[in-house]
Short mmCIF file of C-alpha atoms in Angstrom, two decimals:
data_model
loop_
_atom_site.label_atom_id
_atom_site.label_comp_id
_atom_site.label_asym_id
_atom_site.label_seq_id
_atom_site.Cartn_x
_atom_site.Cartn_y
_atom_site.Cartn_z
CA MET M 141 86.10 150.02 157.39
CA ASN M 142 86.77 146.92 154.98
CA ARG M 143 87.28 144.98 158.13
CA LYS M 144 83.89 146.21 159.66
CA ARG M 145 82.04 145.15 156.55
CA ALA M 146 83.74 141.91 156.35
CA LYS M 147 82.99 141.35 160.16
CA ASP M 148 79.19 142.38 159.36
CA ALA M 149 79.32 139.88 156.26
CA ILE M 150 80.62 136.80 158.54
CA SER M 151 78.52 137.40 161.45
CA SER M 152 75.45 137.38 159.09
CA SER M 153 76.38 134.35 157.67
CA ASP M 154 76.02 130.98 159.52
CA SER M 155 79.70 130.60 159.82
CA ASP M 156 81.41 130.49 163.38
CA ASP M 157 85.12 132.20 162.24
CA SER M 158 83.92 135.50 163.40
CA SER M 159 86.82 135.41 166.00
CA GLN M 160 89.24 135.99 163.44
CA TRP M 161 87.89 139.46 162.40
CA SER M 162 88.39 141.07 166.09
CA SER M 163 90.19 144.09 166.16
CA SER M 164 92.58 143.10 168.82
CA SER M 165 94.17 140.81 166.49
CA SER M 166 94.90 143.10 163.75
CA ASP M 167 98.36 144.35 162.97
CA GLU M 168 97.20 147.75 161.35
CA PRO M 169 95.12 150.37 162.75
CA ASP M 170 91.56 150.51 161.19
CA THR M 171 92.30 153.86 159.29
CA VAL M 172 94.96 152.39 156.86
CA ALA M 173 93.17 150.88 153.93
CA ARG M 174 94.72 147.99 152.26
CA PRO M 175 94.85 148.17 148.47
CA ARG M 176 92.16 146.30 146.77
CA ARG M 177 92.81 143.54 144.42
CA VAL M 178 91.15 143.84 141.28
CA SER M 179 90.74 141.14 138.57
CA GLY M 180 92.50 141.67 135.18
CA ASP M 181 88.95 142.28 133.53
CA THR M 182 88.29 145.15 136.07
CA GLN M 183 91.71 146.59 135.19
CA PHE M 184 90.99 146.59 131.60
CA LEU M 185 87.67 148.15 131.94
CA TRP M 186 89.29 151.09 134.45
CA GLY M 187 92.04 151.33 131.62
CA GLU M 188 89.59 151.47 128.72
CA ARG M 189 87.83 154.38 130.75
CA ARG M 190 90.95 156.28 131.46
CA ARG M 191 91.60 156.12 127.53
CA LYS M 192 88.08 157.20 126.84
CA LEU M 193 88.22 160.00 129.35
CA ARG M 194 91.80 160.94 128.33
CA ALA M 195 90.33 161.22 124.82
CA LYS M 196 87.46 163.28 125.76
CA LYS M 197 89.75 165.71 127.63
CA GLU M 198 91.81 166.06 124.55
CA GLU M 199 88.74 166.79 122.60
CA LEU M 200 87.50 169.49 124.84
CA ASP M 201 90.91 170.82 124.99
CA SER M 202 91.06 171.27 121.17
CA GLU M 203 87.40 172.74 121.34
CA GLN M 204 88.58 175.37 123.86
CA GLU M 205 91.49 176.26 121.79
CA LYS M 206 89.10 176.73 118.85
CA ILE M 207 86.76 178.86 120.91
CA ILE M 208 89.91 180.87 122.19
CA ALA M 209 90.93 181.44 118.49
CA ALA M 210 87.23 182.19 117.61
CA LYS M 211 87.24 184.83 120.30
CA ALA M 212 90.46 186.50 119.28
CA ARG M 213 89.05 186.70 115.55
CA LEU M 214 85.84 188.30 116.81
CA ALA M 215 88.11 190.76 119.02
CA HIS M 216 90.10 191.57 115.79
CA ASN M 217 86.87 192.02 113.61
CA THR M 218 85.39 194.04 116.11
CA ASN M 219 88.23 196.31 116.15
CA LYS M 220 88.11 196.62 112.15
CA LEU M 221 84.17 197.44 112.22
CA ARG M 222 85.04 200.12 114.68
CA LYS M 223 87.39 201.63 112.16
CA VAL M 224 85.05 201.29 109.43
CA LYS M 225 82.10 202.78 111.33
CA ALA M 226 84.40 205.79 112.40
CA ALA M 227 85.47 206.22 108.64
CA LEU M 228 81.81 206.14 107.69
CA PHE M 229 80.79 208.68 110.15
CA LYS M 230 83.76 210.91 108.85
CA LEU M 231 82.50 210.47 105.43
CA ALA M 232 79.19 211.11 106.32
CA THR M 233 79.82 214.15 108.01
CA ALA M 234 82.09 215.45 105.02
CA CYS M 235 79.07 214.68 102.80
CA GLU M 236 76.79 216.57 105.17
CA GLN M 237 79.18 219.57 104.94
CA LEU M 238 79.70 219.28 101.41
CA MET M 239 75.90 219.44 100.63
CA ASN M 240 75.46 222.47 102.87
CA SER M 241 78.14 224.09 101.10
CA VAL M 242 76.53 223.36 97.57
CA GLN M 243 72.86 224.49 99.21
CA ASN M 244 74.84 227.61 100.12
CA ILE M 245 76.17 228.22 96.75
CA VAL M 246 72.86 227.67 95.24
CA GLU M 247 70.91 229.98 97.31
CA GLU M 248 73.82 232.80 96.70
CA ASN M 249 73.40 231.88 92.83
CA ASP M 250 69.37 232.27 93.21
CA THR M 251 69.46 235.75 94.89
#
């Protein structure tokens, strides 16, 4: 791919050196890509980008851990609320039975 681009670039320019880019003179097949050389500034920028992405990933991992902990607390509190609700229901039932008993006693005393 890079050779084709280079060949196209050379053929589009006014240079007569296009014969050096022919595929018959290459040692490697076209599928093998040569590593690109980058300047020190480009390497620095990519390093900075990697550091920023790594920091963002750590931040997201931390947020995810906080969310998991919050879900666990929510589940725990939900279970507590279910128990309280059940206890309140039992208390309401007992109060209702007590009120019925008191009402029956009052009615018996009135008669």
